[in-house]
Short mmCIF file of C-alpha atoms in Angstrom, two decimals:
data_model
loop_
_atom_site.label_atom_id
_atom_site.label_comp_id
_atom_site.label_asym_id
_atom_site.label_seq_id
_atom_site.Cartn_x
_atom_site.Cartn_y
_atom_site.Cartn_z
CA MET A 1 -3.87 7.73 0.17
CA THR A 2 -0.89 7.09 -1.92
CA THR A 3 -1.06 3.31 -1.73
CA ARG A 4 -1.57 2.39 1.87
CA THR A 5 -4.74 0.38 1.20
CA LEU A 6 -3.68 -3.19 0.49
CA ALA A 7 -3.34 -4.13 -3.12
CA ALA A 8 -5.27 -7.26 -2.18
CA LEU A 9 -8.30 -5.27 -0.99
CA ALA A 10 -10.69 -7.63 -2.74
CA THR A 11 -9.44 -10.58 -0.71
CA ALA A 12 -11.54 -9.61 2.28
CA ALA A 13 -14.54 -11.56 1.00
CA ALA A 14 -12.48 -14.71 0.65
CA VAL A 15 -10.68 -14.70 3.99
CA ALA A 16 -13.05 -17.09 5.74
CA LEU A 17 -12.59 -19.74 3.06
CA LEU A 18 -8.83 -20.04 3.21
CA THR A 19 -6.69 -22.89 4.48
CA GLY A 20 -3.11 -23.81 3.67
CA CYS A 21 -1.08 -26.92 3.26
CA GLY A 22 2.68 -27.24 3.24
CA ILE A 23 5.69 -29.03 4.68
CA ALA A 24 9.16 -27.96 5.71
CA ALA A 25 11.44 -26.99 2.87
CA PRO A 26 14.98 -28.38 2.48
CA PRO A 27 17.64 -26.94 4.81
CA ALA A 28 18.97 -23.59 3.69
CA PRO A 29 22.37 -23.68 2.02
CA THR A 30 25.13 -21.50 3.39
CA MET A 31 24.88 -17.95 2.03
CA SER A 32 27.65 -15.40 1.83
CA ALA A 33 27.03 -12.25 3.84
CA PRO A 34 28.21 -8.65 3.41
CA ALA A 35 31.08 -7.83 5.72
CA GLY A 36 29.91 -6.88 9.19
CA LEU A 37 26.42 -8.29 8.67
CA GLU A 38 27.20 -11.98 9.10
CA ARG A 39 25.09 -12.47 12.22
CA PHE A 40 21.98 -11.32 10.34
CA TYR A 41 22.60 -13.18 7.08
CA SER A 42 23.58 -16.43 8.80
CA GLN A 43 20.41 -16.77 10.93
CA GLN A 44 18.58 -20.07 10.88
CA ILE A 45 14.80 -19.71 10.85
CA ASP A 46 13.03 -21.80 13.50
CA TRP A 47 9.67 -22.45 11.86
CA ALA A 48 6.65 -23.40 13.98
CA ASP A 49 3.14 -24.38 12.91
CA CYS A 50 0.65 -21.51 13.04
CA GLU A 51 -2.83 -20.63 11.87
CA PRO A 52 -4.37 -21.40 9.49
CA GLU A 53 -3.48 -25.08 9.13
CA GLY A 54 -0.45 -25.66 6.95
CA MET A 55 1.22 -22.33 7.69
CA GLU A 56 4.54 -21.93 9.47
CA CYS A 57 5.58 -18.79 11.33
CA SER A 58 8.77 -17.40 12.81
CA THR A 59 10.74 -14.22 13.35
CA VAL A 60 14.10 -13.01 12.12
CA THR A 61 16.35 -10.28 13.46
CA ALA A 62 17.41 -7.16 11.55
CA PRO A 63 19.37 -4.10 12.65
CA ILE A 64 17.43 -0.91 13.27
CA ASP A 65 19.95 0.88 11.08
CA TRP A 66 21.70 -1.12 8.37
CA SER A 67 24.50 1.45 8.17
CA ASN A 68 25.14 1.10 11.93
CA PRO A 69 24.25 -2.53 12.65
CA ASP A 70 25.45 -2.45 16.27
CA ASP A 71 22.97 0.28 17.26
CA GLY A 72 20.15 -2.08 18.19
CA ASP A 73 17.97 -4.77 16.62
CA ILE A 74 14.37 -5.25 15.57
CA SER A 75 12.27 -8.34 14.96
CA LEU A 76 10.59 -9.13 11.62
CA ALA A 77 7.64 -11.54 11.55
CA VAL A 78 7.57 -14.08 8.70
CA VAL A 79 5.17 -16.77 7.51
CA ARG A 80 5.39 -19.36 4.77
CA LEU A 81 3.19 -21.83 2.96
CA ALA A 82 5.72 -24.44 1.90
CA THR A 83 5.60 -26.89 -0.99
CA ASP A 84 7.00 -30.42 -1.25
CA SER A 85 6.87 -30.46 -5.05
CA PRO A 86 9.90 -31.89 -6.87
CA THR A 87 9.60 -28.88 -9.20
CA ARG A 88 10.10 -26.41 -6.35
CA VAL A 89 11.83 -23.27 -7.65
CA GLY A 90 12.51 -21.64 -4.28
CA SER A 91 10.86 -19.02 -2.08
CA LEU A 92 8.54 -16.33 -3.40
CA LEU A 93 8.53 -13.28 -1.15
CA MET A 94 5.30 -11.27 -1.24
CA ASN A 95 4.35 -7.76 -0.12
CA PRO A 96 0.82 -6.27 -0.36
CA GLY A 97 1.74 -2.59 -0.46
CA GLY A 98 0.90 0.26 1.83
CA PRO A 99 3.13 1.58 3.28
CA GLY A 100 1.83 -0.38 6.22
CA GLY A 101 0.45 -3.54 4.62
CA SER A 102 1.08 -6.83 6.42
CA GLY A 103 2.68 -9.54 4.33
CA VAL A 104 1.99 -12.02 7.12
CA GLU A 105 -1.75 -11.31 6.91
CA LEU A 106 -1.64 -11.42 3.12
CA VAL A 107 -0.24 -14.96 3.13
CA GLN A 108 -2.20 -16.25 6.12
CA GLN A 109 -5.54 -14.86 5.01
CA ALA A 110 -5.34 -14.79 1.23
CA ALA A 111 -2.53 -16.95 -0.18
CA GLU A 112 -4.97 -19.17 -2.04
CA PHE A 113 -6.83 -16.17 -3.39
CA VAL A 114 -3.96 -14.05 -4.71
CA THR A 115 -1.74 -16.85 -6.01
CA SER A 116 -2.49 -19.67 -8.44
CA ASP A 117 -2.33 -23.39 -7.71
CA ASP A 118 0.71 -23.65 -9.98
CA LEU A 119 2.52 -20.88 -8.14
CA ARG A 120 1.91 -22.49 -4.74
CA ASP A 121 3.02 -25.85 -6.11
CA ASN A 122 6.35 -24.46 -7.28
CA PHE A 123 7.24 -21.96 -4.55
CA ASP A 124 7.26 -21.59 -0.82
CA ILE A 125 4.94 -18.57 -0.53
CA VAL A 126 6.53 -16.26 2.05
CA GLY A 127 5.14 -13.11 3.61
CA TRP A 128 6.75 -10.79 6.10
CA ASP A 129 5.67 -7.77 8.07
CA PRO A 130 8.00 -4.94 7.05
CA ARG A 131 9.76 -2.97 9.77
CA GLY A 132 7.21 -1.00 11.77
CA VAL A 133 4.27 -3.14 10.60
CA GLY A 134 1.99 -5.67 12.28
CA GLN A 135 3.79 -8.37 14.26
CA SER A 136 7.23 -6.94 13.53
CA THR A 137 8.76 -4.32 15.82
CA GLY A 138 6.23 -1.57 15.41
CA VAL A 139 5.74 2.12 14.91
CA GLU A 140 3.63 3.63 17.68
CA CYS A 141 2.03 7.07 17.60
CA TYR A 142 -1.37 7.41 19.25
CA GLY A 143 -3.59 5.19 21.37
CA PRO A 144 -7.13 4.42 20.15
CA ALA A 145 -8.87 7.45 21.67
CA GLU A 146 -6.23 9.86 20.41
CA MET A 147 -6.25 8.23 16.97
CA ASP A 148 -10.03 8.50 16.82
CA GLU A 149 -9.84 12.21 17.50
CA PHE A 150 -6.99 12.62 15.01
CA LEU A 151 -8.80 10.82 12.19
CA TYR A 152 -12.45 11.60 12.89
CA GLY A 153 -12.50 14.73 15.05
CA VAL A 154 -14.69 17.56 13.76
CA PRO A 155 -12.56 20.64 12.99
CA ALA A 156 -13.57 24.04 14.29
CA ASN A 157 -13.31 25.58 10.81
CA PRO A 158 -14.53 24.61 7.32
CA ALA A 159 -12.22 22.23 5.49
CA GLY A 160 -9.85 24.03 3.16
CA SER A 161 -10.12 27.43 4.83
CA ASP A 162 -7.03 29.26 6.08
CA ALA A 163 -8.21 28.70 9.66
CA TRP A 164 -8.59 24.99 8.94
CA TYR A 165 -5.01 24.78 7.67
CA ALA A 166 -3.80 26.53 10.82
CA GLU A 167 -5.64 23.88 12.87
CA GLN A 168 -3.93 21.14 10.87
CA VAL A 169 -0.48 22.48 11.67
CA ASP A 170 -1.14 22.15 15.39
CA ARG A 171 -2.65 18.68 14.96
CA GLU A 172 0.18 17.40 12.77
CA LYS A 173 2.91 18.76 15.02
CA ALA A 174 1.37 16.93 17.97
CA PHE A 175 1.04 13.73 15.93
CA ALA A 176 4.64 13.89 14.71
CA ALA A 177 5.90 14.48 18.25
CA ALA A 178 3.91 11.51 19.58
CA CYS A 179 5.32 9.24 16.87
CA ALA A 180 8.88 10.26 17.71
CA THR A 181 8.38 9.82 21.46
CA ASN A 182 6.53 6.50 21.29
CA THR A 183 8.58 4.83 18.54
CA GLY A 184 12.16 5.97 19.05
CA PRO A 185 14.94 5.61 16.46
CA LEU A 186 13.11 3.02 14.38
CA LEU A 187 10.88 5.87 13.17
CA GLY A 188 13.77 7.17 11.08
CA GLN A 189 14.63 3.74 9.60
CA ILE A 190 11.49 2.47 7.87
CA ASP A 191 12.35 3.97 4.50
CA VAL A 192 12.15 1.90 1.34
CA GLU A 193 15.90 1.22 1.13
CA SER A 194 16.00 -0.15 4.69
CA ASN A 195 13.15 -2.49 3.73
CA ALA A 196 14.99 -3.53 0.58
CA ARG A 197 18.01 -4.45 2.70
CA ASP A 198 15.72 -6.50 4.95
CA MET A 199 14.55 -8.33 1.83
CA ASP A 200 18.09 -9.29 0.85
CA MET A 201 18.73 -10.64 4.32
CA LEU A 202 15.46 -12.62 4.13
CA ARG A 203 16.52 -14.00 0.76
CA ALA A 204 19.69 -15.35 2.32
CA VAL A 205 18.13 -16.86 5.45
CA LEU A 206 15.43 -18.50 3.31
CA GLY A 207 18.20 -20.23 1.39
CA ASP A 208 17.82 -18.53 -1.99
CA SER A 209 20.75 -17.31 -4.05
CA LYS A 210 18.40 -14.98 -5.99
CA LEU A 211 15.32 -13.08 -4.83
CA ASN A 212 11.97 -14.07 -6.32
CA TYR A 213 9.38 -11.47 -5.43
CA LEU A 214 5.76 -10.49 -6.06
CA GLY A 215 5.13 -6.94 -4.85
CA PHE A 216 1.89 -5.01 -5.16
CA SER A 217 1.37 -1.25 -5.19
CA TYR A 218 3.83 0.40 -2.77
CA GLY A 219 5.52 -3.01 -2.66
CA THR A 220 6.74 -2.28 -6.19
CA SER A 221 8.91 0.45 -4.69
CA PHE A 222 10.49 -2.19 -2.43
CA GLY A 223 11.24 -4.30 -5.50
CA ALA A 224 12.63 -1.48 -7.63
CA HIS A 225 14.93 -0.23 -4.88
CA TYR A 226 16.01 -3.82 -4.21
CA ALA A 227 17.01 -4.15 -7.87
CA GLU A 228 18.95 -0.89 -7.63
CA LEU A 229 20.82 -1.98 -4.49
CA PHE A 230 21.32 -5.66 -5.34
CA PRO A 231 21.05 -6.11 -9.15
CA GLU A 232 23.20 -9.25 -9.01
CA ASN A 233 20.71 -10.89 -6.61
CA VAL A 234 17.60 -10.26 -8.71
CA GLY A 235 15.86 -13.48 -9.65
CA ARG A 236 12.28 -13.13 -10.90
CA LEU A 237 10.61 -9.91 -9.79
CA VAL A 238 6.99 -8.97 -10.52
CA LEU A 239 6.07 -5.36 -9.69
CA ASP A 240 2.28 -5.03 -9.92
CA GLY A 241 0.62 -1.61 -9.72
CA ALA A 242 3.93 0.17 -10.09
CA ILE A 243 4.96 3.52 -8.66
CA ASP A 244 7.08 5.98 -10.63
CA PRO A 245 10.14 6.50 -8.37
CA SER A 246 11.29 9.59 -10.27
CA LEU A 247 8.35 11.85 -9.39
CA PRO A 248 8.55 14.48 -6.64
CA SER A 249 6.04 13.92 -3.85
CA SER A 250 3.69 16.73 -4.83
CA GLU A 251 3.41 15.40 -8.37
CA THR A 252 2.94 11.83 -7.15
CA PHE A 253 -0.09 12.85 -5.10
CA THR A 254 -1.51 15.02 -7.90
CA VAL A 255 -1.25 12.28 -10.52
CA GLN A 256 -2.76 9.77 -8.13
CA MET A 257 -5.75 11.98 -7.41
CA ALA A 258 -6.32 12.23 -11.16
CA GLY A 259 -6.39 8.43 -11.09
CA PHE A 260 -9.11 8.45 -8.44
CA GLU A 261 -11.05 11.02 -10.48
CA ASN A 262 -10.87 8.77 -13.55
CA ALA A 263 -12.06 5.83 -11.47
CA PHE A 264 -14.94 7.89 -10.10
CA ARG A 265 -15.95 8.93 -13.62
CA ALA A 266 -15.90 5.27 -14.69
CA TYR A 267 -18.04 4.43 -11.65
CA ILE A 268 -20.55 7.18 -12.52
CA ALA A 269 -20.79 5.99 -16.13
CA ASP A 270 -21.51 2.48 -14.91
CA CYS A 271 -23.85 3.71 -12.16
CA LEU A 272 -26.07 5.54 -14.65
CA SER A 273 -26.75 2.24 -16.42
CA THR A 274 -28.20 0.70 -13.24
CA THR A 275 -31.52 1.12 -11.45
CA ALA A 276 -29.87 1.81 -8.08
CA CYS A 277 -27.88 4.88 -9.12
CA PRO A 278 -28.33 7.93 -6.88
CA PHE A 279 -27.70 10.26 -9.85
CA VAL A 280 -29.59 11.01 -13.06
CA GLY A 281 -28.91 12.48 -16.47
CA ASP A 282 -25.71 12.20 -18.47
CA LEU A 283 -22.18 11.83 -17.12
CA GLU A 284 -21.48 15.53 -16.63
CA ALA A 285 -24.84 16.13 -14.96
CA ALA A 286 -24.26 13.23 -12.58
CA LEU A 287 -20.77 14.48 -11.73
CA ALA A 288 -22.24 17.90 -10.94
CA GLN A 289 -24.83 16.27 -8.67
CA ALA A 290 -22.07 14.36 -6.88
CA GLY A 291 -20.12 17.58 -6.41
CA GLU A 292 -23.14 19.26 -4.84
CA LEU A 293 -23.64 16.30 -2.48
CA PHE A 294 -20.01 16.35 -1.35
CA ALA A 295 -19.87 20.13 -0.90
CA GLY A 296 -22.87 20.05 1.43
CA VAL A 297 -21.75 17.22 3.69
CA GLU A 298 -20.03 19.25 6.40
CA ALA A 299 -22.78 21.86 6.63
CA ARG A 300 -25.40 19.12 7.03
CA ALA A 301 -23.48 17.60 9.99
CA LEU A 302 -24.41 14.06 8.92
CA LYS A 303 -23.90 11.35 11.51
CA SER A 304 -23.58 7.58 11.62
CA ASP A 305 -25.70 5.38 13.84
CA ASP A 306 -22.91 5.42 16.47
CA GLY A 307 -23.16 9.22 16.74
CA ARG A 308 -19.94 10.14 14.92
CA GLN A 309 -20.14 13.05 12.50
CA LEU A 310 -18.88 12.82 8.92
CA THR A 311 -16.18 15.37 8.10
CA ALA A 312 -14.99 16.32 4.62
CA SER A 313 -11.76 14.45 5.28
CA THR A 314 -13.54 11.27 6.35
CA LEU A 315 -15.82 11.54 3.31
CA GLY A 316 -12.69 11.49 1.13
CA THR A 317 -11.49 8.30 2.79
CA ALA A 318 -14.92 6.73 2.38
CA LEU A 319 -14.96 7.61 -1.33
CA ALA A 320 -11.49 6.24 -2.02
CA TYR A 321 -12.04 2.89 -0.31
CA PRO A 322 -14.55 1.38 -2.81
CA LEU A 323 -12.84 2.96 -5.82
CA TYR A 324 -9.97 0.49 -5.51
CA ASP A 325 -12.18 -2.35 -6.72
CA GLU A 326 -14.83 -2.32 -9.45
CA GLY A 327 -16.74 -4.98 -7.52
CA SER A 328 -17.34 -2.43 -4.75
CA TRP A 329 -19.15 0.07 -6.98
CA PRO A 330 -22.66 -1.09 -5.95
CA ALA A 331 -21.69 -0.51 -2.32
CA LEU A 332 -20.48 2.98 -3.27
CA SER A 333 -23.89 3.69 -4.82
CA GLN A 334 -25.54 2.58 -1.60
CA MET A 335 -23.26 4.82 0.46
CA LEU A 336 -24.01 7.85 -1.72
CA THR A 337 -27.74 7.14 -1.68
CA GLU A 338 -27.66 7.02 2.12
CA LEU A 339 -25.67 10.26 2.28
CA GLY A 340 -28.29 11.91 0.15
CA ALA A 341 -30.91 10.73 2.65
CA GLY A 342 -28.92 12.12 5.58
CA ASP A 343 -27.33 8.90 6.88
CA ALA A 344 -23.51 8.71 7.18
CA THR A 345 -23.37 5.22 8.71
CA LEU A 346 -22.02 3.38 5.66
CA ALA A 347 -19.57 6.18 4.89
CA LEU A 348 -18.10 5.91 8.39
CA GLN A 349 -17.94 2.12 8.01
CA PHE A 350 -15.95 2.47 4.78
CA ALA A 351 -13.57 4.92 6.43
CA ASP A 352 -13.21 2.57 9.40
CA ALA A 353 -12.32 -0.32 7.11
CA TYR A 354 -9.72 1.80 5.38
CA ASN A 355 -8.27 2.95 8.72
CA SER A 356 -8.32 -0.56 10.28
CA ARG A 357 -10.69 0.70 13.00
CA ASN A 358 -12.72 -1.92 14.87
CA ASP A 359 -16.34 -1.46 15.93
CA ASP A 360 -15.28 -0.92 19.54
CA GLY A 361 -13.03 2.01 18.63
CA THR A 362 -9.76 0.10 18.82
CA TYR A 363 -7.44 -0.26 15.84
CA ALA A 364 -6.33 -3.54 14.32
CA ASP A 365 -2.93 -2.13 13.42
CA GLN A 366 -0.80 1.00 13.19
CA SER A 367 -1.07 1.24 9.40
CA MET A 368 -1.86 4.97 9.50
CA ALA A 369 1.26 5.64 11.55
CA VAL A 370 3.45 3.49 9.31
CA TYR A 371 1.97 5.07 6.19
CA THR A 372 2.85 8.52 7.44
CA ALA A 373 6.31 7.64 8.69
CA ALA A 374 7.38 5.77 5.55
CA THR A 375 5.92 8.39 3.21
CA CYS A 376 7.80 11.12 5.06
CA LEU A 377 11.11 9.28 4.72
CA ASP A 378 10.54 8.30 1.09
CA GLY A 379 9.64 11.76 -0.20
CA THR A 380 10.53 15.44 -0.02
CA TYR A 381 8.26 17.96 1.71
CA THR A 382 9.23 21.62 1.99
CA GLY A 383 7.77 25.06 1.51
CA GLY A 384 5.35 25.35 4.40
CA LEU A 385 1.61 25.84 4.11
CA GLU A 386 1.94 27.77 0.86
CA ALA A 387 3.41 24.70 -0.81
CA THR A 388 0.68 22.51 0.72
CA LYS A 389 -2.02 24.80 -0.63
CA ALA A 390 -0.40 25.09 -4.05
CA THR A 391 -0.44 21.31 -4.47
CA MET A 392 -4.03 21.16 -3.22
CA ALA A 393 -4.94 23.63 -5.97
CA ALA A 394 -3.20 21.44 -8.55
CA ILE A 395 -5.06 18.40 -7.19
CA GLU A 396 -8.41 20.17 -7.44
CA ALA A 397 -7.67 21.06 -11.07
CA ALA A 398 -6.66 17.49 -11.90
CA ALA A 399 -9.47 15.83 -9.93
CA PRO A 400 -12.31 18.36 -9.63
CA THR A 401 -14.94 16.00 -8.19
CA VAL A 402 -13.16 13.86 -5.59
CA GLY A 403 -9.55 15.06 -5.37
CA GLU A 404 -10.09 17.80 -2.80
CA TYR A 405 -11.94 15.50 -0.40
CA VAL A 406 -9.57 12.56 -0.67
CA SER A 407 -6.63 14.93 -0.20
CA TYR A 408 -7.86 16.58 3.00
CA GLY A 409 -6.84 13.46 4.91
CA ASP A 410 -4.03 12.48 2.59
CA TRP A 411 -1.89 15.15 0.89
CA ALA A 412 -2.72 17.86 3.45
CA HIS A 413 -2.02 15.45 6.30
CA ILE A 414 1.18 14.06 4.80
CA ASP A 415 2.69 17.34 3.65
CA ILE A 416 2.13 19.14 6.94
CA ALA A 417 3.14 16.15 9.08
CA CYS A 418 6.31 15.52 7.07
CA GLN A 419 7.37 19.16 7.24
CA ASN A 420 7.28 18.71 11.02
CA TRP A 421 8.75 15.19 11.18
CA ALA A 422 11.51 14.33 13.61
CA TYR A 423 13.63 12.60 10.96
CA PRO A 424 14.81 13.90 7.58
CA SER A 425 13.89 12.44 4.23
CA ALA A 426 16.00 9.39 3.36
CA ILE A 427 15.14 9.10 -0.35
CA THR A 428 15.45 11.64 -3.15
CA PRO A 429 13.10 10.84 -6.05
CA HIS A 430 15.05 9.50 -9.01
CA ALA A 431 14.75 7.16 -11.95
CA ILE A 432 15.78 3.61 -11.02
CA VAL A 433 17.80 1.86 -13.72
CA ALA A 434 19.22 -1.22 -11.91
CA ASP A 435 21.85 -2.05 -14.53
CA GLY A 436 22.75 -5.72 -14.49
CA ALA A 437 19.44 -6.99 -13.06
CA ALA A 438 17.65 -9.91 -14.69
CA PRO A 439 14.40 -9.11 -16.55
CA ILE A 440 11.75 -7.58 -14.26
CA LEU A 441 8.01 -7.71 -15.04
CA VAL A 442 6.19 -4.41 -14.42
CA LEU A 443 2.40 -4.71 -14.40
CA GLY A 444 0.00 -1.81 -14.95
CA THR A 445 -3.81 -1.57 -15.18
CA THR A 446 -5.10 1.05 -17.59
CA ASN A 447 -7.57 2.66 -15.15
CA ASP A 448 -5.92 1.87 -11.84
CA PRO A 449 -7.05 4.60 -9.40
CA ALA A 450 -4.22 4.31 -6.88
CA THR A 451 -1.22 3.64 -9.10
CA PRO A 452 -2.03 5.16 -12.51
CA TYR A 453 -0.98 3.24 -15.59
CA ALA A 454 1.50 5.95 -16.58
CA TRP A 455 3.56 4.99 -13.53
CA ALA A 456 3.93 1.41 -14.71
CA GLN A 457 4.97 2.67 -18.13
CA ALA A 458 7.53 4.96 -16.50
CA MET A 459 8.99 2.29 -14.22
CA ALA A 460 9.28 -0.21 -17.07
CA ASP A 461 11.04 2.42 -19.18
CA GLN A 462 13.43 3.43 -16.40
CA LEU A 463 14.51 -0.10 -15.45
CA ALA A 464 17.21 -1.33 -17.79
CA SER A 465 15.58 -4.76 -17.77
CA GLY A 466 11.96 -3.69 -17.24
CA VAL A 467 9.24 -5.49 -19.23
CA LEU A 468 5.79 -3.87 -19.30
CA VAL A 469 2.69 -6.06 -19.02
CA THR A 470 -0.63 -4.24 -19.46
CA ARG A 471 -4.05 -5.16 -18.10
CA ALA A 472 -6.91 -3.25 -19.73
CA GLY A 473 -9.57 -2.53 -17.16
CA GLU A 474 -10.61 -1.02 -13.84
CA GLY A 475 -9.27 -1.49 -10.34
CA HIS A 476 -6.03 -1.59 -8.43
CA THR A 477 -3.31 -4.06 -9.53
CA ALA A 478 -3.53 -6.80 -12.16
CA TYR A 479 -2.46 -10.25 -10.94
CA GLY A 480 -5.10 -12.43 -9.33
CA GLN A 481 -7.95 -10.22 -10.58
CA GLY A 482 -9.54 -12.79 -12.89
CA ASN A 483 -7.60 -11.93 -16.05
CA ASP A 484 -6.29 -15.23 -17.41
CA CYS A 485 -3.83 -13.52 -19.75
CA ILE A 486 -2.20 -11.65 -16.86
CA ASP A 487 -2.16 -14.65 -14.54
CA THR A 488 -0.67 -16.96 -17.17
CA THR A 489 1.99 -14.40 -18.15
CA VAL A 490 3.04 -13.92 -14.53
CA ASP A 491 3.00 -17.64 -13.68
CA ASP A 492 5.03 -18.56 -16.77
CA TYR A 493 7.61 -15.93 -15.83
CA LEU A 494 7.87 -16.84 -12.15
CA ILE A 495 7.79 -20.62 -12.58
CA ASP A 496 9.65 -21.13 -15.86
CA GLY A 497 11.47 -17.83 -16.31
CA THR A 498 9.59 -17.10 -19.55
CA VAL A 499 9.90 -13.40 -20.34
CA PRO A 500 7.25 -11.97 -22.71
CA LYS A 501 8.77 -10.93 -26.03
CA ALA A 502 6.33 -8.01 -26.11
CA ASP A 503 3.58 -6.56 -23.96
CA PRO A 504 0.74 -9.13 -24.19
CA LEU A 505 -1.85 -6.31 -23.77
CA CYS A 506 -4.16 -8.40 -21.62
#
């Protein structure tokens, strides 16, 4: 899963309530541009009103390949909610994570939910769709019918068996080939450093001498790599739900699955205190009952009301989806109760929501394709099926209840796909120091399932100017989750530049 579910998952319930209000910001001052990149850095954004009311949308142009800027261009979609306040600090660029999350959707649908009134009063809130994502020039792999079969098709062999792995190799080779054919050279240029270079260009065309940025989940990788590439341009950066950039890919996935296991254990402990829990007994007994339920899913051939059958891989996706947010735990209990009764409808609905699948079988976006492509470029995957299986064994040891199931459609998919990818890895895992950057806030939640707290600790330690801010609690990411201590700390930093003298331990 690494982090392709949006950090702002909980915003879905608030989408229908949102409106915006803003006016045009002052004209952008002239910005210096790196040699050879003047035509990108000197663009003037032509804003136009868009939905919802108060928002302004546009596009900017970026090169497909920043190291060869004459080899073709792409379009990046941008949106802003502008302020006319005399205390305006500048633009605040936002990214929801992923890889594959839409910053345009984040701002259009949830700006008033994930940012405070004070933040919107002092900044133009700006979202963009990263290269390959949403309304920007996109990654294309499969059409809806092919994607349905890829994600939900019932394998001929039991999940995790040698024959099942052999099936996956054929499936992933076909998927990788389709992505290369249908996307073209952009497929090799959606790595995190290319996105960081897009961010510096956006900073310039928005008229800011320094980048102010709020990045969630995978978006913290954008921010950290930006600081490494452009330390002199760092303004106020908040990296919420941080990723440890020094870990090899196999370890990243293993540690993350342990995070999901911890979240599931916390869910079970809470579940047992309710009257609607599908399990009984103490924690260990309930975990054993859950394990028995999961192990029997494929053999029972459970189906949803639309006739689709629940596979072990889809079960893993359905389990992960509500574990991102403590508020979704009652829905998880309902899903597990229904599974026990032989009904997979809610489980398929959770998986559909995670995969951006509409009721009619179409897909709202290509987030799965972008997730795969970016993860392949940003990691290292070698060793063939033996390496895939070895990491799966490590995952099962670290996350014995849910790790295997979540990883069927995540680690197994990614590792096999990336070993057959058309483009080589662009990033070697390493500690990011970013000497010379201004202070950077790194936020971590103590029982974050998707980006474990240890990653925030590691990133804050690695960054020369990193400042750790801890939220004690459940769920993915910290800002905008109802913790006044976190929200005040972040707002004071972004608006006034106030850097905490020590971790406030919120």
